[in-house]
Short mmCIF file of C-alpha atoms in Angstrom, two decimals:
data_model
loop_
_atom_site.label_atom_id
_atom_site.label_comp_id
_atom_site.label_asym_id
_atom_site.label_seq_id
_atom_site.Cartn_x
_atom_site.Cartn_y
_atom_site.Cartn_z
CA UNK J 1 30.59 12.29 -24.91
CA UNK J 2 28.20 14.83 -24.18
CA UNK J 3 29.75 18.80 -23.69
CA UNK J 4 27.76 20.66 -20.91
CA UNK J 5 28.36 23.64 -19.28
CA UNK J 6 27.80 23.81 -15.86
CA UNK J 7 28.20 26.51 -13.18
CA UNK J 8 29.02 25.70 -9.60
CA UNK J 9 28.75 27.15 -6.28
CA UNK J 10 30.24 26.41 -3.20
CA UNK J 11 33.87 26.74 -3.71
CA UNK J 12 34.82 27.40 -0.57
CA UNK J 13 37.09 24.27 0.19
CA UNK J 14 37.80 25.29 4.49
CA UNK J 15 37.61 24.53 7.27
CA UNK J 16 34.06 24.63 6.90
CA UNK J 17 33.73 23.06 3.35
CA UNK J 18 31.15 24.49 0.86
CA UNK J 19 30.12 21.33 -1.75
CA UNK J 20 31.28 22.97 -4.70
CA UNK J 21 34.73 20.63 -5.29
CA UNK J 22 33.81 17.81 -4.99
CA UNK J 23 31.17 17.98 -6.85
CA UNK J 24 33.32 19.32 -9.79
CA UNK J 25 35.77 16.76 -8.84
CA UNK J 26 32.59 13.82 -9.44
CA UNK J 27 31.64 15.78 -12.89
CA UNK J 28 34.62 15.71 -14.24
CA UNK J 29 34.97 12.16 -13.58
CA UNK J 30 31.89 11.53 -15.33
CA UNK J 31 31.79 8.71 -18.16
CA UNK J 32 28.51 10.66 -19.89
CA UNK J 33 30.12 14.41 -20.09
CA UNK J 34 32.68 16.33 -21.18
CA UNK J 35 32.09 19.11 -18.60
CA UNK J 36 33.01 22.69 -18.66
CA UNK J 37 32.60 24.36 -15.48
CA UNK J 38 32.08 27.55 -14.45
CA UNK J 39 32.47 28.60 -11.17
CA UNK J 40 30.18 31.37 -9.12
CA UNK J 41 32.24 32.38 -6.11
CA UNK J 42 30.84 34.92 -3.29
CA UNK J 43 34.55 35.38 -2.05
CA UNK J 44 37.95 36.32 -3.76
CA UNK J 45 39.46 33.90 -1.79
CA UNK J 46 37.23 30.54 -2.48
CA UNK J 47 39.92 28.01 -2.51
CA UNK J 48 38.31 26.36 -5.21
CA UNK J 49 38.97 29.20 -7.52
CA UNK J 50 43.14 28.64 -7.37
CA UNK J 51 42.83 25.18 -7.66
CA UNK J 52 44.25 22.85 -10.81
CA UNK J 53 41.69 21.27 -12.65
CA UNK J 54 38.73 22.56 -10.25
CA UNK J 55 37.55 25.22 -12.00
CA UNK J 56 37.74 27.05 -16.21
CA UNK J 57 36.33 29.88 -15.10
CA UNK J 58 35.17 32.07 -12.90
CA UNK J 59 33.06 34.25 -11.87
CA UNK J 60 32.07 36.42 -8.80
CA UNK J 61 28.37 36.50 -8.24
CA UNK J 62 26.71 38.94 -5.39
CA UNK J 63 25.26 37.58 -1.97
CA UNK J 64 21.68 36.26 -2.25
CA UNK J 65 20.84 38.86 0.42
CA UNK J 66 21.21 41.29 -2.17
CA UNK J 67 17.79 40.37 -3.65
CA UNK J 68 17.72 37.42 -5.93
CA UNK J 69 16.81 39.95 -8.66
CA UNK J 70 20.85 41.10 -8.36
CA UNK J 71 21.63 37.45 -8.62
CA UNK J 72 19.51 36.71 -11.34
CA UNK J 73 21.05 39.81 -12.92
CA UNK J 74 25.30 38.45 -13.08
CA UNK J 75 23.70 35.10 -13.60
CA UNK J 76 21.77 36.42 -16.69
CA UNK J 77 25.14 38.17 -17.51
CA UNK J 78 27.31 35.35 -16.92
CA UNK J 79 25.29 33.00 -19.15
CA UNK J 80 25.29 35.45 -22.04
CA UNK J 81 29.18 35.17 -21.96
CA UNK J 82 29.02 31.04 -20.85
CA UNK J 83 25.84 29.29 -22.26
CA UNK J 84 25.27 27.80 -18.93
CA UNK J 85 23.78 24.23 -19.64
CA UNK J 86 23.07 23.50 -16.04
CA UNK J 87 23.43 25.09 -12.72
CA UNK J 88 23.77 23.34 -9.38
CA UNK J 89 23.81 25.57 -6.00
CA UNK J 90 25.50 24.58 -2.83
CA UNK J 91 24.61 26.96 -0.01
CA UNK J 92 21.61 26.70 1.98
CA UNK J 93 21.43 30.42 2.46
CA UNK J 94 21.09 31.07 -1.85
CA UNK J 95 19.29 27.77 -2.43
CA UNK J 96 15.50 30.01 -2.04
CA UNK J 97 17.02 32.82 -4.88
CA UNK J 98 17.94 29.93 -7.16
CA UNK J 99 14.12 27.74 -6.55
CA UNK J 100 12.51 31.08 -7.01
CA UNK J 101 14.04 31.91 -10.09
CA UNK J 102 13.85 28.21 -11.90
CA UNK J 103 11.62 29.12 -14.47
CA UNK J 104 13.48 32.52 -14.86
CA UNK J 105 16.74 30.33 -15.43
CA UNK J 106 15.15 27.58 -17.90
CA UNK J 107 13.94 30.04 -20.04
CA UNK J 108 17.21 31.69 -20.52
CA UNK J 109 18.52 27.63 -21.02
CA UNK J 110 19.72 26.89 -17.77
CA UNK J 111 18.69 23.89 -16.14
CA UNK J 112 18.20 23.01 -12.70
CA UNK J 113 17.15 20.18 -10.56
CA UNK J 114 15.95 21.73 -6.79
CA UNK J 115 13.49 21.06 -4.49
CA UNK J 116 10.63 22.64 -4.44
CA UNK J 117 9.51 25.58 -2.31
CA UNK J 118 7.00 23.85 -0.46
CA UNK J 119 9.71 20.92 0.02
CA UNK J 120 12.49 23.12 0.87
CA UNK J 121 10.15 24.95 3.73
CA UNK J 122 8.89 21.85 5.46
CA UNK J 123 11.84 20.18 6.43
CA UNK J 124 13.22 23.27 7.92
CA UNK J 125 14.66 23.19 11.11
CA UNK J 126 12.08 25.16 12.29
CA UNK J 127 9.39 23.04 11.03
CA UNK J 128 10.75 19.50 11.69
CA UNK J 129 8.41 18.42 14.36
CA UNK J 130 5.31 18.58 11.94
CA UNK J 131 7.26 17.04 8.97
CA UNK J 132 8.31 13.95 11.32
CA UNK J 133 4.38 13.73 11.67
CA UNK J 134 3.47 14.25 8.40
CA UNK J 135 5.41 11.70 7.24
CA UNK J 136 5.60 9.18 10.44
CA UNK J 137 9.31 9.47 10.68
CA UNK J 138 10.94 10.19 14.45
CA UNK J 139 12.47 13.69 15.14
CA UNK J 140 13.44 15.01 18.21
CA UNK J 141 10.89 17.58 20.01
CA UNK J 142 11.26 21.22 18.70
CA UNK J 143 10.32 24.66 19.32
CA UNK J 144 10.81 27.95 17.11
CA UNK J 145 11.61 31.42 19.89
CA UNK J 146 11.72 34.32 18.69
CA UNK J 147 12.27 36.32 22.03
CA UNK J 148 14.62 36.07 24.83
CA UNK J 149 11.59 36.17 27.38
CA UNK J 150 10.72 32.66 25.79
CA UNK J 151 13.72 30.90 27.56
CA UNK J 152 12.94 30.94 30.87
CA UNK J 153 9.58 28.65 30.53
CA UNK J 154 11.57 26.15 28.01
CA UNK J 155 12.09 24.14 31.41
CA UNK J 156 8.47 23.27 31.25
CA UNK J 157 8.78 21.50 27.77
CA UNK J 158 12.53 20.34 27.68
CA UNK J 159 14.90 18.65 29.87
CA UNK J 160 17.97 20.07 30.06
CA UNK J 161 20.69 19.78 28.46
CA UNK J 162 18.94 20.62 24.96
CA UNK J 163 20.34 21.83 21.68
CA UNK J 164 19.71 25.56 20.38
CA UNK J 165 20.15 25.73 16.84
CA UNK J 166 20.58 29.07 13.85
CA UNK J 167 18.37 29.60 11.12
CA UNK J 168 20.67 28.25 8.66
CA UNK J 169 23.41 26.73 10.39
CA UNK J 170 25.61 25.91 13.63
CA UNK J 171 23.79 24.18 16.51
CA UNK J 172 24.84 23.78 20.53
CA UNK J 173 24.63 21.71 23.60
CA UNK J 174 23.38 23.57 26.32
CA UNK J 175 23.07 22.68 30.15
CA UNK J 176 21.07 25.82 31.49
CA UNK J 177 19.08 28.90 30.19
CA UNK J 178 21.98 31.32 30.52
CA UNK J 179 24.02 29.42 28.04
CA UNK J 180 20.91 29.23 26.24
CA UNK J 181 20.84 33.02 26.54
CA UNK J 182 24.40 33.12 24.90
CA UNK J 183 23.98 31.29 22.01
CA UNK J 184 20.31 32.66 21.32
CA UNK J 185 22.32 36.11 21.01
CA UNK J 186 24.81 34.91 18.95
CA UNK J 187 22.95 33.04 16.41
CA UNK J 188 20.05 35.59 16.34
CA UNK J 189 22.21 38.14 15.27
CA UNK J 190 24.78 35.77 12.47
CA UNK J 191 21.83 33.74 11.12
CA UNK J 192 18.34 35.67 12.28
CA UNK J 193 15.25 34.79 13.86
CA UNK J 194 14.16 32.14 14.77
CA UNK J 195 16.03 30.18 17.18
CA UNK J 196 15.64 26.62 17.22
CA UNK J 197 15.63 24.60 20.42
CA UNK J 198 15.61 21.21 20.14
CA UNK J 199 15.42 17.86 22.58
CA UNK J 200 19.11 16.47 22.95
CA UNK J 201 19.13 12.90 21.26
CA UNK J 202 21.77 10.85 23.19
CA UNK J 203 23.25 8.72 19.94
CA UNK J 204 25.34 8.27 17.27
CA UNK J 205 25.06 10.86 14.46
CA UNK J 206 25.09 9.13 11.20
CA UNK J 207 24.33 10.88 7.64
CA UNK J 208 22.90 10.19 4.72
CA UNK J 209 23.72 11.22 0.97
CA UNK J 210 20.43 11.08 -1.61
CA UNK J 211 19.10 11.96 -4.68
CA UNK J 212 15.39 12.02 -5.23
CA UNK J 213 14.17 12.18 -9.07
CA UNK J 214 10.93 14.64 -7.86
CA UNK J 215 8.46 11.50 -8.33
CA UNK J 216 9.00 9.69 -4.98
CA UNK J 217 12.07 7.49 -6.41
CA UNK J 218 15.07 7.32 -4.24
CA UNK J 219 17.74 7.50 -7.50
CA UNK J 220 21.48 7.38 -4.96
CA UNK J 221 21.79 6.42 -1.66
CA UNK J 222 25.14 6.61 0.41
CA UNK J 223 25.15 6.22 4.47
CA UNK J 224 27.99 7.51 6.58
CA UNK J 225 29.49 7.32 9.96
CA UNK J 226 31.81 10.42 10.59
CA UNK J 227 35.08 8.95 11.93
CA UNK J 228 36.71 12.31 12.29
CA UNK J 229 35.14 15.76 13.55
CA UNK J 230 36.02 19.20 13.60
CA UNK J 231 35.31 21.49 16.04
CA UNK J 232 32.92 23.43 13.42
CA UNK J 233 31.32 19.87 13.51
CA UNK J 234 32.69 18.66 10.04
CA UNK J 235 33.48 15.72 9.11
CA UNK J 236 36.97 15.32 8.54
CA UNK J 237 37.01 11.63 7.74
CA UNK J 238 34.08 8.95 7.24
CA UNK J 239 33.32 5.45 6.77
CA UNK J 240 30.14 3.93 4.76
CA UNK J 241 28.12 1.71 6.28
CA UNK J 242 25.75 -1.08 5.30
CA UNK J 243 22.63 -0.23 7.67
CA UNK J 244 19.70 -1.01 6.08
CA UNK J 245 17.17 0.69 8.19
CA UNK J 246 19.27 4.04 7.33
CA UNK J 247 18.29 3.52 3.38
CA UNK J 248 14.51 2.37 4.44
CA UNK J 249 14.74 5.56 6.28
CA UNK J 250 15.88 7.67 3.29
CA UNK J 251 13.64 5.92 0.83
CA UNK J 252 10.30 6.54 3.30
CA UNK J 253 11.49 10.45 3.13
CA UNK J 254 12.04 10.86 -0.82
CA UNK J 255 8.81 8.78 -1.49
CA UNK J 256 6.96 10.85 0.86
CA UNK J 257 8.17 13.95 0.27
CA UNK J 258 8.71 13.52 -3.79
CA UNK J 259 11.98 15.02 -3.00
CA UNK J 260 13.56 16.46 -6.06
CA UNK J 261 17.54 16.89 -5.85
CA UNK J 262 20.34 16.37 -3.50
CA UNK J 263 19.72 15.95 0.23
CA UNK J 264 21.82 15.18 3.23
CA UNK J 265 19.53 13.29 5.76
CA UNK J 266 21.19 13.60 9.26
CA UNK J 267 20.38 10.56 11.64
CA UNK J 268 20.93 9.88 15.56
CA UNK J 269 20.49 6.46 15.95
CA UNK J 270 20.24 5.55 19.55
CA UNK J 271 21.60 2.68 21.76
CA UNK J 272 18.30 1.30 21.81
CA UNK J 273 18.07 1.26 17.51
CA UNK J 274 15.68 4.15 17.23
CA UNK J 275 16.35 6.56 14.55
CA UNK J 276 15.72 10.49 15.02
CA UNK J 277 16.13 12.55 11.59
CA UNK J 278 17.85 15.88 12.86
CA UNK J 279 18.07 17.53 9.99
CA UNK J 280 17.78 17.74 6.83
CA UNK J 281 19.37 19.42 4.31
CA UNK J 282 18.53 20.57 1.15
CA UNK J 283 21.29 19.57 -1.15
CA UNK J 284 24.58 17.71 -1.56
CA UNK J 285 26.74 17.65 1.20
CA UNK J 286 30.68 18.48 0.86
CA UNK J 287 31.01 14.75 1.99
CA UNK J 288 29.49 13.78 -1.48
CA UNK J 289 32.91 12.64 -3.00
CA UNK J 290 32.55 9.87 -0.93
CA UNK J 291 29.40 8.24 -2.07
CA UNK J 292 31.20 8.69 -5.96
CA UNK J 293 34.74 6.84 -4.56
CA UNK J 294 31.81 4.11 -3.13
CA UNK J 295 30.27 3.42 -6.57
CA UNK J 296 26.94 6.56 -7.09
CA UNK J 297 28.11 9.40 -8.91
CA UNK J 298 25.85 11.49 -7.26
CA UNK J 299 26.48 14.96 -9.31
CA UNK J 300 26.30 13.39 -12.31
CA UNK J 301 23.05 11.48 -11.72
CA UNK J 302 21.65 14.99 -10.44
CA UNK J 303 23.01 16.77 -13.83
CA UNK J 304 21.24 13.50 -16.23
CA UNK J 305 17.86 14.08 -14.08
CA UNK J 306 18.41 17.73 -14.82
CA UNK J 307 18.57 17.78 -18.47
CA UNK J 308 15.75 15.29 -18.77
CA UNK J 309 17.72 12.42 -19.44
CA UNK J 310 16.05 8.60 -17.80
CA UNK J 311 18.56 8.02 -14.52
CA UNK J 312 18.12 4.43 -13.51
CA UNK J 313 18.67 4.44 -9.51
CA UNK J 314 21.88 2.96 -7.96
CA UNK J 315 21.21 -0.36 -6.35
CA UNK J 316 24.80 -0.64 -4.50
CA UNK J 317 27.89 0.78 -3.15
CA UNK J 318 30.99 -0.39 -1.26
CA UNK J 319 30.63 -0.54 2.19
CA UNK J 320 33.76 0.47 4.36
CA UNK J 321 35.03 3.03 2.24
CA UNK J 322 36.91 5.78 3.62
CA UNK J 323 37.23 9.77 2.93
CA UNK J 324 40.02 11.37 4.43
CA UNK J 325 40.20 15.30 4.46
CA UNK J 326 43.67 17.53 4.14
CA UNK J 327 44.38 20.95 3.90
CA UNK J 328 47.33 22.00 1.52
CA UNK J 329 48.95 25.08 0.65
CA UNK J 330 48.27 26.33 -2.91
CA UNK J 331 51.01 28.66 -4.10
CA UNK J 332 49.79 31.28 -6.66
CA UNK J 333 50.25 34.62 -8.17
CA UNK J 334 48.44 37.80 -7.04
CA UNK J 335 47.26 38.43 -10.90
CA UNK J 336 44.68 35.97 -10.42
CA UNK J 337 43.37 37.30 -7.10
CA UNK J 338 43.45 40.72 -8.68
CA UNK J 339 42.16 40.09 -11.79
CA UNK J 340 38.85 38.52 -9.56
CA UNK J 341 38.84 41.28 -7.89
CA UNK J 342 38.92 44.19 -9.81
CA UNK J 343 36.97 42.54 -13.32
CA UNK J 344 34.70 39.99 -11.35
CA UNK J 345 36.19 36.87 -13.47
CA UNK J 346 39.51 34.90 -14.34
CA UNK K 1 26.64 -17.98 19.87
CA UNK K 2 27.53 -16.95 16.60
CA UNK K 3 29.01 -13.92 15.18
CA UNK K 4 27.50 -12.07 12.57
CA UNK K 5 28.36 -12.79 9.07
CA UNK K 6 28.62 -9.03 8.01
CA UNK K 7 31.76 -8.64 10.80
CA UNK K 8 35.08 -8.18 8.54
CA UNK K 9 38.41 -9.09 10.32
CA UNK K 10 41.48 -8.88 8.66
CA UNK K 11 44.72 -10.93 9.22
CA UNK K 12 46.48 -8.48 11.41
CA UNK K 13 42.80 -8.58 14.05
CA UNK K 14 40.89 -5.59 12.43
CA UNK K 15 37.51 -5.43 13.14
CA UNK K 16 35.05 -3.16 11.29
CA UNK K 17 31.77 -3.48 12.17
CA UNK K 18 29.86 -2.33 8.43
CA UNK K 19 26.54 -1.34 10.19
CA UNK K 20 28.24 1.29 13.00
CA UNK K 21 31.28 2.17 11.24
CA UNK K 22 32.70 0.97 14.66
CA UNK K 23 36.48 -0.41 14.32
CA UNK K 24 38.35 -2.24 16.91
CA UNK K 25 41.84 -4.39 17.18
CA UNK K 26 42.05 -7.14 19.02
CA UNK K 27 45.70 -8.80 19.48
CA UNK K 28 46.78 -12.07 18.40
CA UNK K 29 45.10 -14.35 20.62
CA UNK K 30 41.60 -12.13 20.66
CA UNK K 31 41.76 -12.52 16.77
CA UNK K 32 42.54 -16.67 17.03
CA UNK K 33 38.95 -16.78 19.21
CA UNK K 34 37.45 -14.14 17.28
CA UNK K 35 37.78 -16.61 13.98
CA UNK K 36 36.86 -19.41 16.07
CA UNK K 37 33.57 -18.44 16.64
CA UNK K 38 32.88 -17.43 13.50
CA UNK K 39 34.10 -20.95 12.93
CA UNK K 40 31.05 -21.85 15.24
CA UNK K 41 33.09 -23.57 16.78
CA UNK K 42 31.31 -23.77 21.00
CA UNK K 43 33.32 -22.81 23.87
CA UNK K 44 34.20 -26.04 24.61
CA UNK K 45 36.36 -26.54 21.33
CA UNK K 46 37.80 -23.35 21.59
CA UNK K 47 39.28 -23.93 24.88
CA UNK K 48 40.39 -27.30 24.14
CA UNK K 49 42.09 -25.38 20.80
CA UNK K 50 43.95 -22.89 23.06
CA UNK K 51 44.91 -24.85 25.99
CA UNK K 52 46.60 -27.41 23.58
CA UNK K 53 48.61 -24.30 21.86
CA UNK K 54 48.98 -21.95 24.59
CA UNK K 55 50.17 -22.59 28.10
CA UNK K 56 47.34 -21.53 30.11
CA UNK K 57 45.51 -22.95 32.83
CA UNK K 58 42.05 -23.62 32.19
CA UNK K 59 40.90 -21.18 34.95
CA UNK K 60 42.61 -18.57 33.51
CA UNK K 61 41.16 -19.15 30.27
CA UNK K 62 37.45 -19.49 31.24
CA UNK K 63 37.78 -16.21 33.12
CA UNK K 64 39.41 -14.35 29.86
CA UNK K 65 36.36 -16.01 27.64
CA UNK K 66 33.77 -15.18 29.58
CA UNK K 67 35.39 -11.21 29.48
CA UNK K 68 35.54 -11.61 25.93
CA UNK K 69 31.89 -12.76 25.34
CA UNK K 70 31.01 -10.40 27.23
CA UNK K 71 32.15 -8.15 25.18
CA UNK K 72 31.51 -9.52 21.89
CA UNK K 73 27.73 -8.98 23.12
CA UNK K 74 27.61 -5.48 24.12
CA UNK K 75 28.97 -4.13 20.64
CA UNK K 76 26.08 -6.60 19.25
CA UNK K 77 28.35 -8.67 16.78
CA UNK K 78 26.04 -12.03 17.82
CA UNK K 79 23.88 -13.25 15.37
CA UNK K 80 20.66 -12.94 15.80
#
């Protein structure tokens, strides 16, 4: 088998779970590697960094609103120490350091396998209502505000109640313009401008896990059904499901967009059988265990595409299989949280 | 009417429907007509098949079917 080194973010295994773990867990699971895996935690307190088996190092790596030349910097550092074979990033909020610097990181040997800018900007939130007629898929109505004076006059273009949504994440129901008010406030000020208020789709919310290979070929494929929901709006347990117009739906996207990487397509699909893409998101969900326990090793498809290897695409999974989350109580010794703290890697 | 193909029920009257990720349990005598239709078997079997097991008038019955159907078609598992 193949050795790689590959360096992970997204450790945080919470409440609100970052992707990093299970997508360890699906690499080291893989039949193709023998994977060493570094991971690049933001926190001393990543749960993924005290747990067996997770993790064989690890690093902490500075906030990409330091600058991504900081990042680029410890990463740069990191590798000289590692040999970094490939790198996948799990955050949203560092995902535009790490596409920026792609060339940067391949010509110090580290591989990736991202979107692109342009690809990562046009499904934004803020720019889904074009990208749904770009590429003659159904989103819900949308509008960008950038001042409170805008709220008032939303009344003219939205029926109330109507979703206001952050920058980068977190999204709520709202039934007038002074909860509007509220939660423009709040999310202004955790995840910046703009705001995005969006029509409220009356449906079920289902999700989708891909993998695009950059030329318009849908490579994995895994719909979900959230059984179980948090009240950050996780998904605590899930189902797959066999609906076919969810994977026409997915394939219409990647071969439209040329999507390269991981994706998480999220779906309302209405009592009537319309589907309205809500979001998308621009890597692999914290859900993605799933799709590997249903047959698509989705991390390690995404690791093959990024070393160049020929990934032929999955044609099946098993439908009706379950994820359960848990949290459990890890019992360690302060000299690893110290050591992290005071060196920057155990 | 027939029930889609794709509709899993176990032994114990599990339903999962594969397409919503909707579950449901029906009790012992939902799951006996449950099978039965996907027996295609017409409502006219079925209650002859239940009245001969089960003491119930046929009033009764006709009233609890037509419930049933009823509800067999709003969570769409006919085939269509």
């Amino acid at each position: 088998m193949k050795k790689l080194t590959i360096a992970v973010t997204g450790l945080n295994n919470t409440d609100n779970p970052g992707p990093g773990v299970p997508v360890i867990r699906s690499l080291r699971e893989s039949d193709y590697f023998d994977v060493r895996i570094i991971g690049l935690a933001y926190e001393n307190l990543e749960p993924g960094i005290y747990m067996d088996n997770i993790v064989d190092k690890v690093y902490s790596v500075p906030y990409p609103s330091t600058g991504t030349e900081t990042l680029l910097k410890r990463i740069k550092y990191i590798n000289s120490k590692e040999n970094i074979d490939v790198l996948i990033p799990n955050f949203d909020a560092e995902l535009f350091s790490f596409m920026k610097s792609a060339n940067k990181l391949e010509a110090i040997g580290i591989k990736t396998f991202l979107p692109t800018l342009e690809q990562f900007e046009e499904r934004h939130k803020s720019n889904l209502s074009d990208f749904g007629e770009k590429y003659g898929v159904k989103v819900p109505k949308s509008k960008t505000i950038f001042n409170q004076s805008e709220i008032y006059s939303l009344s003219n273009d939205f029926s109330y109640p109507l979703l206001v949504k952050g920058k980068f994440y977190d999204a709520f129901v709202c039934y007038n313009s002074e909860q509007v008010l509220n939660h423009f406030n709040k999310l202004s000020s955790k995840w910046g401008l703009p705001v995005i208020i969006q029509e409220f789709v009356q449906g079920t919310e289902v999700n989708v896990v891909a993998l695009g290979d950059g030329e318009g070929n849908t490579i994995a494929a895994v719909p979900m059904r959230k059984q179980y929901i948090t009240d950050k709006g996780k998904a605590w347990a899930g189902i797959t499901l066999s609906d076919k117009n969810l994977l026409e739906l997915t394939n219409k996207i990647i071969a439209g967009t040329k999507w390269k990487g991981g994706m998480e397509v999220e779906i309302i699909k209405t009592t009537d059988n319309n589907y309205y893409i809500i979001e998308i998101n621009p890597r692999i969900p914290a859900w993605v265990y799933l799709a590997v326990g249903a047959g698509q090793n989705i991390p390690e498809a995404l690791v093959r595409l990024a070393i160049g290897e020929d990934v032929e695409a999955f044609t099946n999974y098993e439908v009706g299989k379950m994820f359960v989350r848990y949290s459990y109580d890890i019992i360690t010794d302060i000299n690893k949280f110290q050591l992290l703290a005071t060196t920057g890697e155990i | 009417m027939k029930i889609r193909n794709d509709l899993a029920i176990s032994e114990t009257g599990f339903v999962f429907d594969p397409i919503t990720g909707e579950s449901f349990s029906l009790n012992q005598i939902g799951t006996e007509i449950f099978n039965l239709y996907k027996e295609e078997k017409n409502q006219s079997e079925i209650k002859k098949i239940i009245t001969d097991k089960y003491d119930v008038s046929e009033a009764e019955l006709d009233k609890s079917l037509i419930d049933f159907e009823g509800m067999i078609k709003e969570y769409n598992f006919i085939q269509k």
